[in-house]
């Protein structure tokens, strides 16, 4: 039986998980999304063509990998159908490769309306993507969610009607826009019909693939510090993007997990609200944003930027059992003459390398930096580790020593080709 590889984010998202998956998909038979929904935006550039993937695992871009949307995903059918069309327009045989879990929960318009309503009323804003992610997971745990497989049952219309009416009572009482019952039922029946060929029991399917010795890659969404349990609560998403969520979001068992790749950038970014120890508020932060094109894939929101935080990285490695790091944007950091990475926190005059997501701790922590030499020149053509300039290798080896974890994949540019594998 084969083991699957997992790719997950170590920081606040947007670390390049999609391109790690895209790389591994060359060897993979199956790729899987486990958590989150269309709050994710994974950018992959193939031969100069930019793909912004939100729901379908990036593995589908390999043109040969079965792509599974797992049970842990909350799924907006309109977004998914748009993504299917987009991929088909590029000649990708979606019908041959896409599988959707019958247990994935469906996002309805009332979820998005509730997301907007709750965010507007929150004293401390989270800065959600307003895609209805939180309210859809609330329904899942409240046990009133509607799953993909439920859309094909005889009572679907009645169940949906009841849900819309219940949610409309809340929305109307708050003076927020309600959802049209007839229109929504009609639209979702159309979505259901279009998606039916892809819906199946993906749990048994994944285990069948593993027994056939197929190589499975799980593409995490969001990231460790956005995790509902292990992230900077309450400034997090509503799922577990960490390793436990990979299991519950797919039906894979702990013994099925092989390598765990933790994706990071050579600097850091965060979008939305919440503490961020290494955030830069000056022109240097603006320069990182410009050089790294740090604007939301989906919303276009400018991302907050700063140096890499190795204290947080060590925590992410521990929580997830990361055994390989995928370091992206090495080319971007190399455009600075000198740059920094955070090696400890100063908390009220006491230096520590221990990390906790307590809000008071994170807001009082001041980064202690180590400076590195930059000016790497054009490294996009480097095919081997040895071709990288000495100062780039120095940075990489420092991170490895600090974290005790090997950096196996190194992103040296935006295109699929710009990746060094060690
Ligand atoms: P990928 O997979 C970066 C952030 C939002 C917000 C918080 C909660 O591309 O790395 P939500 O809509 O999930 O309720 O928003 O989480 N967030 C992300 N930030 N990358 C993502 O996904 C994100 N998904 C959610 O900005 O702060
Ligand atoms: Mg993103």
Short mmCIF file of C-alpha atoms and ligand atoms in Angstrom, two decimals:
data_model
loop_
_atom_site.label_atom_id
_atom_site.label_comp_id
_atom_site.label_asym_id
_atom_site.label_seq_id
_atom_site.Cartn_x
_atom_site.Cartn_y
_atom_site.Cartn_z
CA UNK A 1 0.00 0.00 0.00
CA UNK A 2 1.25 3.46 -0.86
CA UNK A 3 1.42 6.44 1.49
CA UNK A 4 0.15 9.86 0.59
CA UNK A 5 2.01 13.16 0.68
CA UNK A 6 0.43 16.18 2.28
CA UNK A 7 1.06 19.84 1.45
CA UNK A 8 0.01 22.42 4.00
CA UNK A 9 0.62 26.06 4.87
CA UNK A 10 2.83 26.99 7.82
CA UNK A 11 1.82 30.60 8.27
CA UNK A 12 -1.28 32.70 7.39
CA UNK A 13 -1.99 31.28 3.94
CA UNK A 14 -0.81 32.09 0.42
CA UNK A 15 2.53 30.33 0.89
CA UNK A 16 2.40 28.60 -2.49
CA UNK A 17 0.69 25.33 -1.55
CA UNK A 18 -0.84 25.11 -5.01
CA UNK A 19 2.49 25.09 -6.78
CA UNK A 20 3.93 22.49 -4.40
CA UNK A 21 0.95 20.30 -5.20
CA UNK A 22 1.33 21.08 -8.87
CA UNK A 23 4.95 19.91 -8.68
CA UNK A 24 4.10 16.69 -6.79
CA UNK A 25 1.20 16.06 -9.19
CA UNK A 26 3.73 15.18 -11.90
CA UNK A 27 4.23 11.93 -9.99
CA UNK A 28 0.76 11.69 -8.46
CA UNK A 29 -2.19 9.61 -9.56
CA UNK A 30 -4.62 11.42 -7.30
CA UNK A 31 -4.79 14.89 -5.70
CA UNK A 32 -7.24 15.85 -2.95
CA UNK A 33 -8.55 18.99 -1.26
CA UNK A 34 -9.50 18.36 2.38
CA UNK A 35 -10.67 21.59 3.98
CA UNK A 36 -11.89 25.13 3.37
CA UNK A 37 -13.77 26.33 0.33
CA UNK A 38 -13.51 29.15 -2.14
CA UNK A 39 -11.81 31.29 0.49
CA UNK A 40 -8.68 29.63 -0.90
CA UNK A 41 -6.94 30.99 -3.97
CA UNK A 42 -4.07 28.92 -5.28
CA UNK A 43 -2.14 30.47 -8.14
CA UNK A 44 -0.23 28.23 -10.53
CA UNK A 45 1.52 29.48 -13.66
CA UNK A 46 1.89 26.92 -16.43
CA UNK A 47 3.79 28.03 -19.54
CA UNK A 48 2.96 31.65 -18.77
CA UNK A 49 -0.77 30.92 -18.26
CA UNK A 50 -1.99 31.84 -14.77
CA UNK A 51 -4.55 29.55 -13.10
CA UNK A 52 -6.32 30.74 -9.92
CA UNK A 53 -7.66 27.56 -8.32
CA UNK A 54 -10.24 27.88 -5.55
CA UNK A 55 -11.90 24.48 -5.13
CA UNK A 56 -10.49 21.92 -7.52
CA UNK A 57 -7.13 20.46 -6.42
CA UNK A 58 -4.28 21.94 -8.44
CA UNK A 59 -3.22 18.43 -9.45
CA UNK A 60 -5.79 18.54 -12.24
CA UNK A 61 -3.46 20.89 -14.13
CA UNK A 62 -1.06 17.98 -14.68
CA UNK A 63 -3.59 16.66 -17.19
CA UNK A 64 -3.36 13.15 -15.76
CA UNK A 65 -4.24 13.33 -12.07
CA UNK A 66 -7.61 12.41 -10.57
CA UNK A 67 -8.73 15.38 -8.47
CA UNK A 68 -10.92 14.83 -5.45
CA UNK A 69 -12.86 17.43 -3.47
CA UNK A 70 -12.99 15.81 -0.05
CA UNK A 71 -15.75 15.65 2.56
CA UNK A 72 -14.11 18.38 4.67
CA UNK A 73 -14.61 21.03 1.99
CA UNK A 74 -17.52 23.50 2.01
CA UNK A 75 -18.52 23.83 -1.59
CA UNK A 76 -20.07 26.74 -3.49
CA UNK A 77 -21.52 25.10 -6.63
CA UNK A 78 -21.58 28.33 -8.65
CA UNK A 79 -17.87 28.90 -8.06
CA UNK A 80 -17.11 25.25 -8.79
CA UNK A 81 -19.03 25.29 -12.08
CA UNK A 82 -17.15 28.45 -13.09
CA UNK A 83 -13.86 26.73 -12.32
CA UNK A 84 -14.87 23.64 -14.31
CA UNK A 85 -15.69 25.83 -17.34
CA UNK A 86 -12.43 27.74 -16.98
CA UNK A 87 -10.41 24.50 -16.93
CA UNK A 88 -12.35 23.05 -19.87
CA UNK A 89 -11.63 26.20 -21.88
CA UNK A 90 -7.92 25.37 -21.43
CA UNK A 91 -8.50 21.85 -22.74
CA UNK A 92 -8.34 20.07 -19.38
CA UNK A 93 -10.48 16.93 -19.31
CA UNK A 94 -12.37 17.74 -16.13
CA UNK A 95 -15.06 15.12 -16.70
CA UNK A 96 -12.45 12.39 -16.68
CA UNK A 97 -10.65 13.51 -13.52
CA UNK A 98 -12.95 15.35 -11.11
CA UNK A 99 -14.59 13.57 -8.12
CA UNK A 100 -16.67 15.33 -5.46
CA UNK A 101 -17.44 13.86 -2.04
CA UNK A 102 -21.12 13.23 -1.39
CA UNK A 103 -20.38 14.40 2.16
CA UNK A 104 -18.99 17.84 1.26
CA UNK A 105 -21.27 20.53 2.66
CA UNK A 106 -22.91 22.93 0.22
CA UNK A 107 -22.69 26.72 0.56
CA UNK A 108 -26.02 28.48 -0.09
CA UNK A 109 -26.63 32.23 -0.58
CA UNK A 110 -27.85 32.57 3.01
CA UNK A 111 -24.40 31.53 4.22
CA UNK A 112 -22.78 34.43 2.39
CA UNK A 113 -25.47 36.85 3.62
CA UNK A 114 -24.93 35.65 7.19
CA UNK A 115 -21.14 35.97 6.79
CA UNK A 116 -21.55 39.63 5.75
CA UNK A 117 -24.08 40.26 8.53
CA UNK A 118 -21.90 38.77 11.27
CA UNK A 119 -18.73 40.48 10.03
CA UNK A 120 -20.45 43.89 9.91
CA UNK A 121 -21.66 43.48 13.47
CA UNK A 122 -18.42 42.18 14.94
CA UNK A 123 -16.60 44.52 17.33
CA UNK A 124 -13.24 42.99 16.41
CA UNK A 125 -13.42 42.28 12.71
CA UNK A 126 -11.85 39.09 11.33
CA UNK A 127 -11.75 40.29 7.74
CA UNK A 128 -13.39 37.15 6.36
CA UNK A 129 -13.57 36.56 2.62
CA UNK A 130 -17.39 36.91 2.93
CA UNK A 131 -17.85 33.67 1.03
CA UNK A 132 -20.07 32.10 3.69
CA UNK A 133 -17.35 29.74 4.92
CA UNK A 134 -17.92 30.26 8.67
CA UNK A 135 -21.74 30.00 8.51
CA UNK A 136 -21.52 26.84 6.34
CA UNK A 137 -19.25 25.14 8.90
CA UNK A 138 -21.60 26.36 11.68
CA UNK A 139 -24.47 24.53 9.95
CA UNK A 140 -22.34 21.41 9.57
CA UNK A 141 -21.65 21.27 13.30
CA UNK A 142 -25.17 22.38 14.20
CA UNK A 143 -26.28 19.41 12.06
CA UNK A 144 -28.52 21.36 9.73
CA UNK A 145 -26.08 21.48 6.82
CA UNK A 146 -26.99 20.16 3.37
CA UNK A 147 -24.38 17.91 1.77
CA UNK A 148 -23.69 17.29 -1.90
CA UNK A 149 -25.33 13.86 -1.71
CA UNK A 150 -28.44 15.33 -0.07
CA UNK A 151 -29.22 17.29 -3.24
CA UNK A 152 -30.21 14.04 -4.97
CA UNK A 153 -32.66 12.88 -2.30
CA UNK A 154 -36.44 13.08 -2.66
CA UNK A 155 -36.79 15.52 0.23
CA UNK A 156 -34.13 17.99 -1.02
CA UNK A 157 -36.60 20.73 -1.97
CA UNK A 158 -38.42 20.53 1.35
CA UNK A 159 -35.20 20.49 3.38
CA UNK A 160 -33.76 23.45 1.49
CA UNK A 161 -37.00 25.39 1.74
CA UNK A 162 -37.01 24.88 5.51
CA UNK A 163 -33.38 26.02 5.77
CA UNK A 164 -33.92 29.12 3.67
CA UNK A 165 -36.97 30.12 5.71
CA UNK A 166 -35.14 29.60 9.00
CA UNK A 167 -32.15 31.64 7.87
CA UNK A 168 -34.40 34.34 6.38
CA UNK A 169 -35.98 34.86 9.81
CA UNK A 170 -32.55 35.69 11.22
CA UNK A 171 -31.55 37.86 8.26
CA UNK A 172 -34.86 39.76 8.20
CA UNK A 173 -34.76 40.42 11.95
CA UNK A 174 -31.30 41.94 11.46
CA UNK A 175 -32.46 44.05 8.52
CA UNK A 176 -30.18 42.15 6.13
CA UNK A 177 -31.08 40.93 2.62
CA UNK A 178 -33.06 37.66 2.65
CA UNK A 179 -32.87 34.83 0.10
CA UNK A 180 -35.57 34.06 -2.48
CA UNK A 181 -37.00 30.60 -1.78
CA UNK A 182 -38.25 29.61 -5.26
CA UNK A 183 -35.29 31.08 -7.13
CA UNK A 184 -32.71 29.43 -4.86
CA UNK A 185 -34.35 26.00 -5.06
CA UNK A 186 -34.55 26.24 -8.85
CA UNK A 187 -30.94 27.39 -9.20
CA UNK A 188 -29.56 24.72 -6.87
CA UNK A 189 -31.49 21.95 -8.63
CA UNK A 190 -29.79 23.07 -11.83
CA UNK A 191 -26.38 23.09 -10.12
CA UNK A 192 -27.06 19.64 -8.65
CA UNK A 193 -27.91 18.21 -12.08
CA UNK A 194 -24.72 19.61 -13.61
CA UNK A 195 -22.52 18.30 -10.78
CA UNK A 196 -24.14 14.87 -10.39
CA UNK A 197 -21.68 13.01 -12.64
CA UNK A 198 -18.81 13.96 -10.32
CA UNK A 199 -20.41 13.14 -6.95
CA UNK A 200 -19.46 9.86 -5.25
CA UNK A 201 -18.24 8.27 -2.02
CA UNK A 202 -14.67 9.58 -2.09
CA UNK A 203 -13.69 7.97 1.23
CA UNK A 204 -13.86 4.43 -0.12
CA UNK A 205 -12.46 5.63 -3.42
CA UNK A 206 -9.30 7.05 -1.78
CA UNK A 207 -8.70 3.84 0.15
CA UNK A 208 -9.17 1.83 -3.03
CA UNK A 209 -6.51 4.00 -4.73
CA UNK A 210 -4.07 3.49 -1.85
CA UNK A 211 -4.60 -0.27 -1.97
CA UNK A 212 -3.85 -0.13 -5.71
CA UNK A 213 -0.54 1.58 -4.77
CA UNK A 214 -1.54 4.86 -6.34
CA UNK A 215 0.30 8.00 -5.20
CA UNK A 216 -2.08 10.42 -3.49
CA UNK A 217 -1.24 14.08 -2.76
CA UNK A 218 -3.37 16.14 -0.39
CA UNK A 219 -3.45 19.88 -1.07
CA UNK A 220 -4.07 21.81 2.12
CA UNK A 221 -5.90 25.12 2.01
CA UNK A 222 -5.49 28.05 4.39
CA UNK A 223 -2.74 27.44 6.93
CA UNK A 224 -1.57 26.60 10.45
CA UNK A 225 -2.03 30.05 11.98
CA UNK A 226 -5.53 30.28 10.47
CA UNK A 227 -6.54 26.98 12.10
CA UNK A 228 -9.65 27.14 14.29
CA UNK A 229 -7.81 25.35 17.12
CA UNK A 230 -4.12 26.05 16.57
CA UNK A 231 -4.28 29.47 14.90
CA UNK A 232 -4.60 33.03 16.19
CA UNK A 233 -8.21 32.58 17.33
CA UNK A 234 -10.58 34.34 16.74
CA UNK A 235 -8.75 35.73 13.67
CA UNK A 236 -8.85 32.40 11.88
CA UNK A 237 -10.90 30.42 9.41
CA UNK A 238 -13.61 27.97 10.51
CA UNK A 239 -11.84 24.69 9.77
CA UNK A 240 -8.71 22.74 10.70
CA UNK A 241 -6.19 23.27 7.88
CA UNK A 242 -3.57 21.46 10.01
CA UNK A 243 -2.77 17.76 9.76
CA UNK A 244 -5.80 16.56 11.75
CA UNK A 245 -8.14 18.32 9.33
CA UNK A 246 -6.39 16.57 6.47
CA UNK A 247 -7.50 13.25 7.95
CA UNK A 248 -11.06 14.20 8.91
CA UNK A 249 -11.47 16.10 5.65
CA UNK A 250 -10.64 13.08 3.49
CA UNK A 251 -11.22 9.89 5.48
CA UNK A 252 -7.53 8.99 5.23
CA UNK A 253 -6.00 7.39 8.32
CA UNK A 254 -2.87 8.49 10.20
CA UNK A 255 -1.00 5.44 8.88
CA UNK A 256 -1.73 6.53 5.30
CA UNK A 257 0.30 9.75 5.69
CA UNK A 258 3.85 9.70 4.35
CA UNK A 259 5.66 13.00 3.74
CA UNK A 260 4.27 16.27 5.08
CA UNK A 261 5.44 19.28 3.08
CA UNK A 262 5.16 22.63 4.86
CA UNK A 263 4.93 25.54 2.45
CA UNK A 264 6.48 28.91 3.36
CA UNK A 265 7.61 32.02 1.55
CA UNK A 266 11.09 33.48 2.07
CA UNK A 267 9.21 36.38 3.69
CA UNK A 268 5.67 36.35 5.11
CA UNK A 269 2.20 37.76 4.48
CA UNK A 270 -1.22 37.86 6.06
CA UNK A 271 -4.57 38.97 4.67
CA UNK A 272 -7.42 39.90 7.02
CA UNK A 273 -7.16 41.05 10.61
CA UNK A 274 -5.30 39.65 13.61
CA UNK A 275 -1.84 39.71 15.20
CA UNK A 276 1.25 39.39 13.01
CA UNK A 277 4.56 39.72 14.85
CA UNK A 278 6.88 40.34 11.88
CA UNK A 279 4.58 42.70 9.96
CA UNK A 280 6.35 45.69 8.39
CA UNK A 281 4.41 48.94 8.27
CA UNK A 282 7.04 50.88 6.33
CA UNK A 283 8.31 51.16 2.75
CA UNK A 284 10.10 47.81 3.12
CA UNK A 285 6.74 46.06 3.63
CA UNK A 286 5.37 47.90 0.58
CA UNK A 287 8.38 46.76 -1.43
CA UNK A 288 7.83 43.11 -0.48
CA UNK A 289 4.18 43.46 -1.54
CA UNK A 290 5.15 44.94 -4.91
CA UNK A 291 7.99 42.52 -5.65
CA UNK A 292 6.01 39.46 -4.50
CA UNK A 293 2.71 40.59 -6.10
CA UNK A 294 1.07 40.16 -2.72
CA UNK A 295 -2.52 40.91 -3.59
CA UNK A 296 -5.38 38.45 -2.96
CA UNK A 297 -5.86 35.91 -5.79
CA UNK A 298 -9.60 36.21 -5.39
CA UNK A 299 -10.43 39.47 -3.65
CA UNK A 300 -7.48 41.54 -4.88
CA UNK A 301 -6.98 42.75 -1.29
CA UNK A 302 -3.42 44.00 -0.64
CA UNK A 303 -1.72 41.56 1.73
CA UNK A 304 0.10 42.65 4.87
CA UNK A 305 3.79 41.79 4.45
CA UNK A 306 6.83 41.23 6.64
CA UNK A 307 9.92 39.11 7.21
CA UNK A 308 9.86 35.36 7.73
CA UNK A 309 9.02 34.29 11.29
CA UNK A 310 11.08 31.24 12.24
CA UNK A 311 9.57 31.06 15.73
CA UNK A 312 6.13 30.54 14.21
CA UNK A 313 7.57 28.18 11.60
CA UNK A 314 8.95 25.85 14.26
CA UNK A 315 5.49 25.72 15.85
CA UNK A 316 3.89 24.86 12.50
CA UNK A 317 6.44 22.08 11.97
CA UNK A 318 5.63 20.61 15.40
CA UNK A 319 1.85 20.85 15.06
CA UNK A 320 1.78 19.23 11.61
CA UNK A 321 4.75 16.88 11.69
CA UNK A 322 6.31 18.66 8.70
CA UNK A 323 9.31 16.72 7.43
CA UNK A 324 10.08 18.77 4.31
CA UNK A 325 9.84 22.51 3.75
CA UNK A 326 8.88 24.05 0.42
CA UNK A 327 10.42 27.53 0.35
CA UNK A 328 8.85 29.85 -2.23
CA UNK A 329 9.75 33.35 -3.46
CA UNK A 330 13.48 32.94 -2.88
CA UNK A 331 13.92 35.13 -5.99
CA UNK A 332 11.79 37.86 -4.41
CA UNK A 333 13.76 38.08 -1.17
CA UNK A 334 16.99 38.01 -3.19
CA UNK A 335 16.09 41.37 -4.73
CA UNK A 336 16.85 43.06 -1.39
CA UNK A 337 20.47 44.03 -0.62
CA UNK A 338 19.93 42.72 2.89
CA UNK A 339 16.89 41.17 4.53
CA UNK A 340 15.90 39.71 7.90
CA UNK A 341 14.26 36.71 9.55
CA UNK A 342 12.82 36.57 13.05
CA UNK A 343 14.76 34.17 15.30
CA UNK A 344 13.17 34.96 18.70
CA UNK A 345 10.48 37.07 20.34
CA UNK A 346 11.07 39.72 22.96
CA UNK A 347 8.04 39.55 25.25
CA UNK A 348 8.11 42.30 27.86
CA UNK A 349 11.90 42.21 27.97
CA UNK A 350 12.20 38.41 28.05
CA UNK A 351 13.57 36.66 24.96
CA UNK A 352 11.87 33.43 23.96
CA UNK A 353 11.66 30.99 21.06
CA UNK A 354 8.45 29.44 22.38
CA UNK A 355 5.34 30.17 20.37
CA UNK A 356 1.75 30.33 21.48
CA UNK A 357 -1.25 31.79 19.67
CA UNK A 358 -2.53 33.69 22.71
CA UNK A 359 -3.58 37.13 21.43
CA UNK A 360 -1.94 39.07 24.29
CA UNK A 361 1.30 37.15 23.79
CA UNK A 362 1.36 37.76 20.04
CA UNK A 363 0.50 41.45 20.30
CA UNK A 364 3.19 42.12 22.92
CA UNK A 365 5.90 40.01 21.18
CA UNK A 366 8.57 42.09 19.41
CA UNK A 367 10.61 40.29 16.75
CA UNK A 368 14.32 39.69 17.29
CA UNK A 369 15.90 39.62 13.86
CA UNK A 370 18.95 38.15 12.22
CA UNK A 371 20.12 39.91 9.06
CA UNK A 372 21.07 38.11 5.86
CA UNK A 373 22.89 39.15 2.68
CA UNK A 374 20.65 39.43 -0.37
CA UNK A 375 21.38 40.56 -3.92
CA UNK A 376 21.04 37.04 -5.37
CA UNK A 377 20.88 38.18 -9.02
CA UNK A 378 18.62 36.27 -11.43
CA UNK A 379 18.19 32.80 -9.95
CA UNK A 380 15.14 31.78 -12.00
CA UNK A 381 17.26 29.60 -14.28
CA UNK A 382 19.05 27.72 -11.48
CA UNK A 383 18.31 24.02 -11.80
CA UNK A 384 20.38 22.72 -8.90
CA UNK A 385 20.98 23.83 -5.34
CA UNK A 386 24.69 24.27 -6.05
CA UNK A 387 23.97 26.87 -8.74
CA UNK A 388 22.40 29.20 -6.18
CA UNK A 389 24.65 32.03 -4.94
CA UNK A 390 26.39 31.45 -1.61
CA UNK A 391 24.28 34.02 0.25
CA UNK A 392 21.05 32.27 -0.85
CA UNK A 393 22.37 28.93 0.36
CA UNK A 394 23.40 30.55 3.63
CA UNK A 395 19.79 31.65 4.23
CA UNK A 396 18.43 28.21 3.35
CA UNK A 397 20.91 26.40 5.56
CA UNK A 398 20.22 28.74 8.46
CA UNK A 399 16.48 27.96 8.25
CA UNK A 400 17.24 24.23 8.08
CA UNK A 401 19.48 24.37 11.10
CA UNK A 402 17.07 26.52 13.09
CA UNK A 403 14.09 24.26 12.39
CA UNK A 404 15.87 20.91 12.05
CA UNK A 405 13.92 20.39 8.82
CA UNK A 406 15.14 19.98 5.27
CA UNK A 407 14.16 22.49 2.59
CA UNK A 408 13.43 20.13 -0.27
CA UNK A 409 11.67 22.33 -2.81
CA UNK A 410 12.85 25.86 -3.61
CA UNK A 411 10.73 28.25 -5.67
CA UNK A 412 12.89 30.57 -7.76
CA UNK A 413 10.20 32.21 -9.90
CA UNK A 414 6.49 32.18 -10.70
CA UNK A 415 6.47 29.53 -13.43
CA UNK A 416 6.14 25.79 -12.85
CA UNK A 417 9.67 25.41 -14.21
CA UNK A 418 11.23 27.72 -11.61
CA UNK A 419 11.66 25.12 -8.87
CA UNK A 420 14.79 23.48 -7.49
CA UNK A 421 14.34 19.99 -6.09
CA UNK A 422 16.95 18.61 -3.71
P1 LIG B 1 -5.17 29.91 0.80
O1 LIG B 1 -5.60 28.49 0.69
C1 LIG B 1 -5.04 33.59 3.08
C2 LIG B 1 -8.34 34.35 5.92
C3 LIG B 1 -9.23 35.52 5.60
C4 LIG B 1 -9.63 35.96 7.00
C5 LIG B 1 -9.78 34.63 7.73
C6 LIG B 1 -11.21 34.11 7.81
O2 LIG B 1 -5.18 30.66 -0.49
O3 LIG B 1 -3.87 30.03 1.53
P2 LIG B 1 -12.89 33.05 6.05
O4 LIG B 1 -13.46 33.62 4.79
O5 LIG B 1 -12.12 31.80 5.87
O6 LIG B 1 -13.90 32.95 7.15
O7 LIG B 1 -11.85 34.18 6.54
O8 LIG B 1 -8.98 33.70 7.02
N1 LIG B 1 -8.17 33.35 4.84
C7 LIG B 1 -7.08 33.23 4.05
N2 LIG B 1 -5.96 33.99 3.97
N3 LIG B 1 -5.15 32.53 2.29
C8 LIG B 1 -6.24 31.74 2.36
O9 LIG B 1 -6.35 30.59 1.68
C9 LIG B 1 -7.31 32.11 3.24
N4 LIG B 1 -8.51 31.60 3.54
C10 LIG B 1 -9.03 32.35 4.53
O10 LIG B 1 -8.55 36.53 4.91
O11 LIG B 1 -8.59 36.67 7.61
MG1 LIG B 2 -4.76 32.47 -1.22
#
